[in-house]
Tab-separated table of C-alpha atoms in Angstrom:
chain	number	residue	atom	x	y	z
V	1	MET	CA	-241.196	-11.637	36.366
V	2	SER	CA	-238.267	-10.235	34.469
V	3	VAL	CA	-237.094	-11.767	31.141
V	4	ASP	CA	-233.449	-12.697	30.608
V	5	ARG	CA	-232.433	-11.041	27.278
V	6	THR	CA	-228.821	-12.221	27.255
V	7	SER	CA	-227.860	-13.462	23.707
V	8	HIS	CA	-227.282	-17.189	23.124
V	9	ASP	CA	-225.034	-19.106	20.653
V	10	SER	CA	-226.867	-21.062	18.004
V	11	THR	CA	-224.978	-24.199	19.094
V	12	PRO	CA	-224.965	-24.621	22.879
V	13	SER	CA	-221.487	-25.065	24.281
V	14	SER	CA	-222.642	-27.725	26.753
V	15	GLY	CA	-223.805	-30.054	24.006
V	16	PHE	CA	-227.360	-30.216	25.396
V	17	VAL	CA	-230.254	-28.636	23.581
V	18	GLY	CA	-231.602	-25.637	25.422
V	19	ALA	CA	-228.432	-25.070	27.509
V	20	LYS	CA	-227.553	-21.428	27.956
V	21	SER	CA	-224.254	-20.023	26.528
V	22	PRO	CA	-222.073	-17.712	28.571
V	23	ALA	CA	-222.538	-14.032	27.889
V	24	ARG	CA	-219.974	-12.468	25.431
V	25	ARG	CA	-217.596	-9.789	26.682
V	26	GLU	CA	-216.442	-7.087	24.308
V	27	LEU	CA	-212.607	-6.538	24.304
V	28	PRO	CA	-211.268	-3.009	24.311
V	29	THR	CA	-210.192	-1.709	20.869
V	30	GLY	CA	-206.543	-1.299	21.877
V	31	VAL	CA	-206.266	-4.915	22.924
V	32	LYS	CA	-207.706	-6.023	19.567
V	33	LEU	CA	-205.110	-4.034	17.599
V	34	VAL	CA	-202.216	-5.401	19.642
V	35	GLY	CA	-203.407	-8.987	19.095
V	36	PHE	CA	-203.848	-8.455	15.355
V	37	GLY	CA	-200.309	-7.083	15.055
V	38	LEU	CA	-198.827	-10.010	16.951
V	39	GLY	CA	-200.659	-12.388	14.621
V	40	LEU	CA	-199.189	-10.722	11.529
V	41	LEU	CA	-195.703	-10.936	12.977
V	42	ALA	CA	-196.137	-14.644	13.606
V	43	VAL	CA	-197.324	-15.326	10.041
V	44	PHE	CA	-194.481	-13.282	8.547
V	45	GLY	CA	-191.899	-15.076	10.668
V	46	ALA	CA	-193.184	-18.478	9.633
V	47	ALA	CA	-193.118	-17.535	5.943
V	48	LEU	CA	-189.554	-16.234	6.275
V	49	ALA	CA	-188.425	-19.456	7.876
V	50	VAL	CA	-189.967	-21.578	5.114
V	51	GLY	CA	-188.458	-19.372	2.425
V	52	THR	CA	-185.011	-19.684	3.946
V	53	ARG	CA	-185.228	-23.470	3.967
V	54	VAL	CA	-186.555	-23.783	0.386
V	55	GLY	CA	-184.479	-21.126	-1.324
V	56	SER	CA	-185.346	-18.417	-3.834
V	57	VAL	CA	-187.847	-19.498	-6.489
V	58	SER	CA	-186.072	-17.313	-9.026
V	59	GLU	CA	-182.885	-19.397	-8.895
V	60	PRO	CA	-183.078	-22.747	-10.725
V	61	ALA	CA	-181.390	-25.757	-9.228
V	62	ALA	CA	-177.896	-26.563	-10.404
V	63	ALA	CA	-179.124	-29.616	-12.311
V	64	ASP	CA	-181.614	-27.486	-14.240
V	65	GLN	CA	-178.916	-24.968	-15.069
V	66	MET	CA	-176.765	-27.706	-16.591
V	67	ALA	CA	-179.559	-29.337	-18.587
V	68	GLY	CA	-179.338	-28.827	-22.313
V	69	HIS	CA	-175.616	-28.030	-22.301
V	70	ALA	CA	-174.444	-31.480	-23.319
V	71	ASP	CA	-172.502	-31.437	-26.578
V	72	GLY	CA	-174.408	-33.322	-29.271
V	73	HIS	CA	-171.312	-34.146	-31.349
V	74	ALA	CA	-170.083	-37.658	-31.579
V	75	ASP	CA	-167.255	-38.376	-33.882
V	76	GLY	CA	-170.267	-39.850	-35.657
V	77	HIS	CA	-169.172	-39.958	-39.220
V	78	ALA	CA	-170.756	-42.746	-41.109
V	79	ASP	CA	-168.122	-42.974	-43.817
V	80	GLY	CA	-165.137	-43.307	-41.561
V	81	HIS	CA	-164.260	-39.633	-41.197
V	82	ALA	CA	-163.510	-40.323	-37.576
V	83	GLY	CA	-160.624	-42.616	-36.800
V	84	PRO	CA	-161.127	-46.325	-36.249
V	85	GLY	CA	-161.888	-47.376	-32.729
V	86	THR	CA	-163.943	-44.308	-31.849
V	87	SER	CA	-166.624	-45.273	-29.364
V	88	GLN	CA	-170.230	-44.172	-29.605
V	89	GLY	CA	-171.852	-45.828	-26.658
V	90	ALA	CA	-173.509	-42.714	-25.208
V	91	GLU	CA	-176.767	-41.195	-26.335
V	92	ALA	CA	-175.898	-37.589	-25.628
V	93	GLY	CA	-173.187	-35.438	-24.246
V	94	GLY	CA	-169.444	-35.423	-24.651
V	95	SER	CA	-167.957	-36.842	-27.815
V	96	ASN	CA	-170.011	-40.031	-27.834
V	97	ALA	CA	-173.362	-38.753	-29.092
V	98	PRO	CA	-174.451	-39.369	-32.694
V	99	GLY	CA	-173.735	-36.621	-35.192
V	100	GLY	CA	-176.072	-34.746	-37.504
V	101	LEU	CA	-178.751	-33.990	-34.926
V	102	GLN	CA	-177.952	-30.284	-34.803
V	103	ALA	CA	-177.106	-27.498	-37.246
V	104	SER	CA	-174.543	-25.897	-34.927
V	105	GLU	CA	-171.742	-27.471	-32.971
V	106	GLY	CA	-168.319	-26.502	-31.723
V	107	GLY	CA	-168.767	-22.963	-33.034
V	108	TYR	CA	-169.595	-24.114	-36.583
V	109	THR	CA	-173.033	-23.733	-38.199
V	110	PHE	CA	-174.570	-25.275	-41.316
V	111	VAL	CA	-176.428	-22.426	-43.079
V	112	PRO	CA	-178.351	-23.259	-46.294
V	113	THR	CA	-179.150	-20.377	-48.629
V	114	ARG	CA	-182.775	-21.499	-48.734
V	115	THR	CA	-184.855	-24.034	-46.835
V	116	VAL	CA	-187.831	-24.429	-49.195
V	117	PHE	CA	-187.463	-25.892	-52.696
V	118	PRO	CA	-189.808	-26.914	-55.477
V	119	GLY	CA	-189.475	-30.572	-56.415
V	120	GLY	CA	-187.011	-31.573	-59.111
V	121	ASN	CA	-183.308	-31.359	-59.787
V	122	ARG	CA	-182.358	-28.273	-57.786
V	123	VAL	CA	-179.227	-26.382	-56.909
V	124	VAL	CA	-178.569	-26.522	-53.174
V	125	GLU	CA	-176.269	-23.835	-51.791
V	126	PHE	CA	-174.957	-23.383	-48.265
V	127	VAL	CA	-172.058	-22.139	-46.179
V	128	ILE	CA	-170.380	-23.395	-43.052
V	129	GLU	CA	-169.999	-20.495	-40.640
V	130	GLY	CA	-167.042	-20.618	-38.300
V	131	PRO	CA	-166.703	-19.432	-34.693
V	132	ASP	CA	-166.059	-15.866	-35.897
V	133	GLY	CA	-169.270	-15.845	-37.976
V	134	SER	CA	-167.506	-15.865	-41.341
V	135	SER	CA	-167.710	-18.601	-43.984
V	136	VAL	CA	-165.136	-21.363	-43.572
V	137	THR	CA	-162.769	-21.764	-46.517
V	138	ASP	CA	-160.092	-24.086	-45.089
V	139	TYR	CA	-160.912	-27.790	-44.808
V	140	GLU	CA	-159.043	-31.039	-44.333
V	141	ILE	CA	-159.292	-33.674	-47.047
V	142	GLU	CA	-161.281	-36.608	-45.729
V	143	HIS	CA	-161.929	-39.571	-47.998
V	144	GLU	CA	-160.649	-37.622	-50.976
V	145	LYS	CA	-163.062	-34.714	-50.472
V	146	GLU	CA	-163.263	-31.552	-48.380
V	147	LEU	CA	-166.966	-32.035	-47.698
V	148	HIS	CA	-169.539	-34.772	-48.179
V	149	LEU	CA	-173.221	-33.826	-48.490
V	150	ILE	CA	-175.833	-36.472	-47.711
V	151	ALA	CA	-179.476	-35.782	-48.596
V	152	VAL	CA	-182.081	-38.123	-47.117
V	153	ARG	CA	-185.836	-37.804	-47.243
V	154	ARG	CA	-187.132	-38.277	-43.723
V	155	ASP	CA	-189.270	-41.264	-44.731
V	156	PHE	CA	-186.166	-42.876	-46.328
V	157	THR	CA	-187.642	-42.905	-49.837
V	158	GLY	CA	-184.812	-40.744	-51.158
V	159	PHE	CA	-181.062	-40.813	-50.606
V	160	GLN	CA	-178.159	-39.072	-52.332
V	161	HIS	CA	-174.501	-38.663	-51.499
V	162	VAL	CA	-172.928	-35.823	-53.476
V	163	HIS	CA	-169.825	-33.655	-53.323
V	164	PRO	CA	-170.507	-29.924	-53.715
V	165	GLU	CA	-168.056	-27.462	-55.191
V	166	ARG	CA	-166.789	-24.637	-53.022
V	167	ALA	CA	-166.467	-21.060	-54.259
V	168	SER	CA	-163.654	-18.823	-53.043
V	169	ASP	CA	-166.031	-17.100	-50.596
V	170	GLY	CA	-166.854	-20.422	-48.906
V	171	THR	CA	-170.229	-21.038	-50.587
V	172	TRP	CA	-170.870	-24.687	-51.435
V	173	SER	CA	-173.213	-25.664	-54.268
V	174	THR	CA	-174.428	-28.842	-55.935
V	175	ARG	CA	-177.504	-30.281	-57.633
V	176	VAL	CA	-179.785	-32.671	-55.772
V	177	ASP	CA	-182.834	-34.553	-57.060
V	178	LEU	CA	-185.648	-33.694	-54.657
V	179	THR	CA	-189.195	-35.018	-54.371
V	180	GLY	CA	-191.960	-33.520	-52.250
V	181	GLY	CA	-191.498	-33.957	-48.523
V	182	THR	CA	-189.045	-33.107	-45.755
V	183	TRP	CA	-185.392	-33.786	-46.426
V	184	ARG	CA	-182.495	-33.893	-43.999
V	185	LEU	CA	-179.192	-32.510	-45.280
V	186	PHE	CA	-175.961	-33.621	-43.620
V	187	ALA	CA	-172.689	-31.764	-44.109
V	188	ASP	CA	-169.784	-34.036	-43.179
V	189	PHE	CA	-166.444	-32.211	-42.999
V	190	THR	CA	-163.322	-31.415	-40.984
V	191	PRO	CA	-162.355	-27.736	-40.670
V	192	THR	CA	-158.631	-27.043	-40.704
V	193	PRO	CA	-157.641	-26.540	-37.059
V	194	GLU	CA	-155.438	-23.809	-35.662
V	195	GLU	CA	-151.750	-24.568	-35.548
V	196	GLY	CA	-151.013	-27.123	-32.861
V	197	ALA	CA	-154.662	-28.142	-32.423
V	198	ASP	CA	-156.207	-31.473	-33.389
V	199	ALA	CA	-158.573	-31.732	-36.350
V	200	ASP	CA	-162.167	-32.206	-35.207
V	201	PRO	CA	-164.486	-33.941	-37.710
V	202	LEU	CA	-168.055	-32.642	-37.678
V	203	THR	CA	-171.397	-33.729	-39.068
V	204	LEU	CA	-174.047	-30.999	-39.039
V	205	GLY	CA	-177.643	-31.491	-40.151
V	206	THR	CA	-180.591	-29.334	-41.124
V	207	ASP	CA	-184.046	-29.913	-42.625
V	208	VAL	CA	-185.394	-28.460	-45.858
V	209	THR	CA	-188.934	-28.584	-47.211
V	210	VAL	CA	-189.654	-29.674	-50.784
V	211	THR	CA	-193.016	-28.912	-52.392
V	212	GLY	CA	-194.695	-30.948	-55.100
V	213	PRO	CA	-195.398	-34.660	-55.682
V	214	THR	CA	-193.936	-37.022	-53.102
V	215	GLY	CA	-193.131	-39.806	-55.546
V	216	LEU	CA	-192.316	-43.146	-53.902
V	217	VAL	CA	-194.355	-44.410	-50.980
V	218	ALA	CA	-192.455	-45.112	-47.773
V	219	THR	CA	-192.007	-48.725	-46.711
V	220	ALA	CA	-192.749	-49.986	-43.218
V	221	GLY	CA	-190.144	-48.961	-40.692
V	222	SER	CA	-187.930	-51.366	-38.767
V	223	GLN	CA	-188.451	-54.202	-41.268
V	224	THR	CA	-185.106	-55.912	-41.729
V	225	ARG	CA	-183.800	-55.985	-45.297
V	226	ARG	CA	-180.440	-57.691	-45.778
V	227	VAL	CA	-180.459	-58.237	-49.537
V	228	GLU	CA	-180.896	-55.764	-52.376
V	229	THR	CA	-180.388	-55.968	-56.120
V	230	VAL	CA	-179.284	-52.856	-58.007
V	231	ASP	CA	-178.790	-52.923	-61.783
V	232	GLY	CA	-178.334	-56.694	-61.672
V	233	TYR	CA	-175.836	-56.575	-58.802
V	234	ARG	CA	-176.998	-58.494	-55.771
V	235	VAL	CA	-175.668	-57.188	-52.466
V	236	GLU	CA	-176.112	-59.203	-49.284
V	237	LEU	CA	-175.467	-57.926	-45.773
V	238	THR	CA	-174.226	-60.190	-42.998
V	239	GLY	CA	-173.593	-59.251	-39.388
V	240	THR	CA	-175.625	-57.919	-36.482
V	241	LEU	CA	-175.790	-54.652	-34.571
V	242	THR	CA	-175.170	-54.577	-30.832
V	243	PRO	CA	-175.913	-51.263	-29.086
V	244	GLY	CA	-172.855	-49.676	-27.525
V	245	GLU	CA	-170.422	-52.114	-29.090
V	246	GLU	CA	-168.472	-52.132	-32.325
V	247	SER	CA	-170.189	-54.528	-34.727
V	248	ASN	CA	-168.669	-55.987	-37.881
V	249	LEU	CA	-170.741	-55.834	-41.043
V	250	SER	CA	-169.905	-57.423	-44.382
V	251	PHE	CA	-171.427	-56.779	-47.816
V	252	ALA	CA	-171.010	-59.401	-50.554
V	253	VAL	CA	-171.553	-58.304	-54.179
V	254	THR	CA	-172.497	-60.864	-56.829
V	255	ARG	CA	-173.908	-60.796	-60.360
V	256	ASP	CA	-175.774	-63.713	-61.927
V	257	GLY	CA	-174.609	-65.833	-59.003
V	258	ASP	CA	-170.917	-65.073	-59.534
V	259	PRO	CA	-168.770	-62.999	-57.132
V	260	VAL	CA	-167.899	-59.536	-58.433
V	261	ALA	CA	-164.130	-59.445	-57.955
V	262	ASP	CA	-163.529	-56.092	-59.630
V	263	LEU	CA	-164.910	-53.754	-56.976
V	264	GLN	CA	-163.070	-50.481	-57.490
V	265	PRO	CA	-161.844	-48.078	-54.804
V	266	TYR	CA	-164.272	-45.323	-53.970
V	267	LEU	CA	-163.475	-42.421	-51.632
V	268	GLY	CA	-160.393	-44.132	-50.315
V	269	ALA	CA	-161.983	-47.549	-49.791
V	270	ARG	CA	-163.755	-50.271	-51.746
V	271	GLY	CA	-167.050	-49.014	-50.470
V	272	HIS	CA	-168.645	-46.169	-48.586
V	273	LEU	CA	-171.308	-46.754	-45.929
V	274	VAL	CA	-173.767	-44.285	-44.386
V	275	ALA	CA	-175.810	-45.398	-41.371
V	276	LEU	CA	-178.852	-43.525	-40.044
V	277	ARG	CA	-180.982	-44.274	-37.017
V	278	GLU	CA	-184.702	-44.544	-37.684
V	279	GLY	CA	-186.738	-41.824	-36.023
V	280	ASP	CA	-184.282	-38.979	-35.497
V	281	LEU	CA	-181.924	-39.779	-38.427
V	282	ALA	CA	-178.860	-39.685	-36.198
V	283	TYR	CA	-175.776	-39.939	-38.422
V	284	LEU	CA	-173.751	-42.829	-37.036
V	285	HIS	CA	-170.089	-43.675	-36.969
V	286	VAL	CA	-169.004	-46.359	-39.452
V	287	HIS	CA	-165.518	-46.997	-40.753
V	288	PRO	CA	-164.163	-49.448	-43.334
V	289	THR	CA	-162.166	-52.404	-42.119
V	290	ASP	CA	-160.795	-53.205	-45.594
V	291	ALA	CA	-157.741	-51.515	-47.036
V	292	GLU	CA	-158.093	-49.702	-50.341
V	293	ASP	CA	-155.995	-52.348	-52.068
V	294	ALA	CA	-158.043	-55.256	-50.673
V	295	THR	CA	-159.457	-57.769	-53.138
V	296	GLY	CA	-162.502	-59.986	-53.301
V	297	HIS	CA	-166.231	-59.390	-53.631
V	298	GLU	CA	-166.862	-58.619	-49.962
V	299	VAL	CA	-166.511	-55.227	-48.266
V	300	GLY	CA	-166.249	-54.918	-44.494
V	301	PHE	CA	-167.173	-52.135	-42.074
V	302	ALA	CA	-167.288	-51.649	-38.316
V	303	ALA	CA	-170.351	-49.854	-36.966
V	304	THR	CA	-171.185	-48.697	-33.455
V	305	VAL	CA	-174.851	-47.966	-32.802
V	306	PRO	CA	-175.836	-46.174	-29.589
V	307	SER	CA	-179.280	-47.622	-28.921
V	308	VAL	CA	-181.743	-50.414	-29.535
V	309	GLY	CA	-183.855	-49.854	-32.636
V	310	GLY	CA	-183.880	-49.833	-36.408
V	311	TYR	CA	-181.145	-48.461	-38.669
V	312	ARG	CA	-180.944	-47.695	-42.377
V	313	LEU	CA	-177.674	-48.478	-44.134
V	314	TYR	CA	-176.616	-47.137	-47.543
V	315	LEU	CA	-173.677	-48.760	-49.301
V	316	ASP	CA	-171.993	-47.008	-52.236
V	317	PHE	CA	-169.933	-49.405	-54.358
V	318	ARG	CA	-168.159	-48.880	-57.661
V	319	VAL	CA	-167.888	-51.248	-60.614
V	320	ASP	CA	-166.640	-50.285	-64.094
V	321	GLY	CA	-166.475	-46.623	-63.068
V	322	VAL	CA	-170.140	-46.465	-62.035
V	323	VAL	CA	-171.166	-45.882	-58.421
V	324	ARG	CA	-174.359	-47.558	-57.268
V	325	THR	CA	-176.156	-47.460	-53.932
V	326	ALA	CA	-177.723	-50.416	-52.167
V	327	SER	CA	-179.957	-49.726	-49.165
V	328	PHE	CA	-180.629	-51.962	-46.194
V	329	SER	CA	-182.672	-52.007	-42.981
V	330	LEU	CA	-181.212	-53.650	-39.918
V	331	SER	CA	-182.597	-53.843	-36.418
V	332	THR	CA	-180.667	-54.577	-33.271
V	333	ASP	CA	-183.077	-57.447	-32.583
V	334	GLY	CA	-181.710	-59.433	-35.553
V	335	SER	CA	-185.087	-60.210	-37.141
V	336	GLY	CA	-185.464	-62.044	-40.454
V	337	ALA	CA	-184.480	-60.860	-43.929
V	338	VAL	CA	-186.531	-59.360	-46.719
V	339	GLU	CA	-185.129	-59.136	-50.242
V	340	SER	CA	-185.853	-56.229	-52.564
V	341	SER	CA	-184.921	-55.626	-56.167
V	342	ALA	CA	-184.236	-52.375	-57.974
V	343	GLY	CA	-185.205	-51.770	-61.543
V	344	GLU	CA	-182.866	-52.280	-64.477
V	345	ASP	CA	-183.100	-48.625	-65.497
V	346	GLY	CA	-180.080	-47.577	-63.464
V	347	LYS	CA	-182.068	-46.631	-60.373
V	348	ASP	CA	-182.206	-48.454	-57.091
V	349	ASP	CA	-185.468	-48.666	-55.170
V	350	GLU	CA	-184.657	-45.347	-53.505
V	351	GLY	CA	-184.861	-43.714	-56.931
V	352	ASP	CA	-181.175	-42.799	-57.147
V	353	THR	CA	-178.982	-42.913	-60.241
V	354	HIS	CA	-175.208	-43.203	-60.207
V	355	ALA	CA	-173.476	-41.926	-63.287
V	356	ASP	CA	-169.976	-41.638	-61.833
V	357	ASP	CA	-168.170	-41.523	-58.540
V	358	ASP	CA	-168.857	-37.860	-57.831
V	359	HIS	CA	-172.396	-37.134	-58.962
V	360	ASP	CA	-176.001	-38.233	-58.487
V	361	HIS	CA	-175.512	-40.962	-55.921
């Protein structure tokens, strides 16, 4: 009896164990090549169709191309350098974003001579580069000065508002008391515009590193503080902050329980207020509501904050020729008040002295 030697599949096609599979037939080589080529053509065609529908992976979508091009400038000048009524309801883009978040804007760049300092009373030098890359030498007078320099330690344990002197080549210089840590410098100014153009106030910011002892310990963030005493002067803040809306704030100055009626004009008003957002230190728009010739022991401002959160407020006020700074913390949630008292040695609890209206405050 002959034996059937035809090969079998390991898994019977009939589904029954022991069933015999059909014998395999070998295709001619030419037929194989033609089939393989047709298969490649089909795959290539499918890939081409998908690619046409999706688009080139090397070309970003229009939205991605536009991201990051929003202008970070907001007429956000905390001492009223922008005109009253300026809105700051937007977080970014256009002219409604807070100022001071960038070192360059509108073609102008804040360039410090150095970015690392040893702690102590140090000379800070910088230039403002214009659109043509040269140092700017023409400025508008805003609040009696060409440029205001604000130095704030990022943990809010140091604050100074000074007015540098400008050399003929456009280099600004001033002394600043610095303790160890990271400081944010804000240059608040208005470059003289070209003939026929409108003046555009700017606030540019940059960080510098200070080595050495840190000094004061930072207080807890977002804790509301509406009352502070500086050199025996008690300053109380009233008012609330509403994001996206202009909010009225009032500061009442008393001494030994009596109203201080002899508040003197300072920088074109009876007070000067700087507002900073906790976290990113956005420099916010605030302008005085009182005229320079106003009387009384209260000073009013209008502030527009762009977001929910905590804000630090620094009020400069002048009595008997001496400028002092009172600091406050105010949250948009309107939480309760905490009173703090500065020492009687001429320093507030931020460690700042105020000898006159142009230095060390």
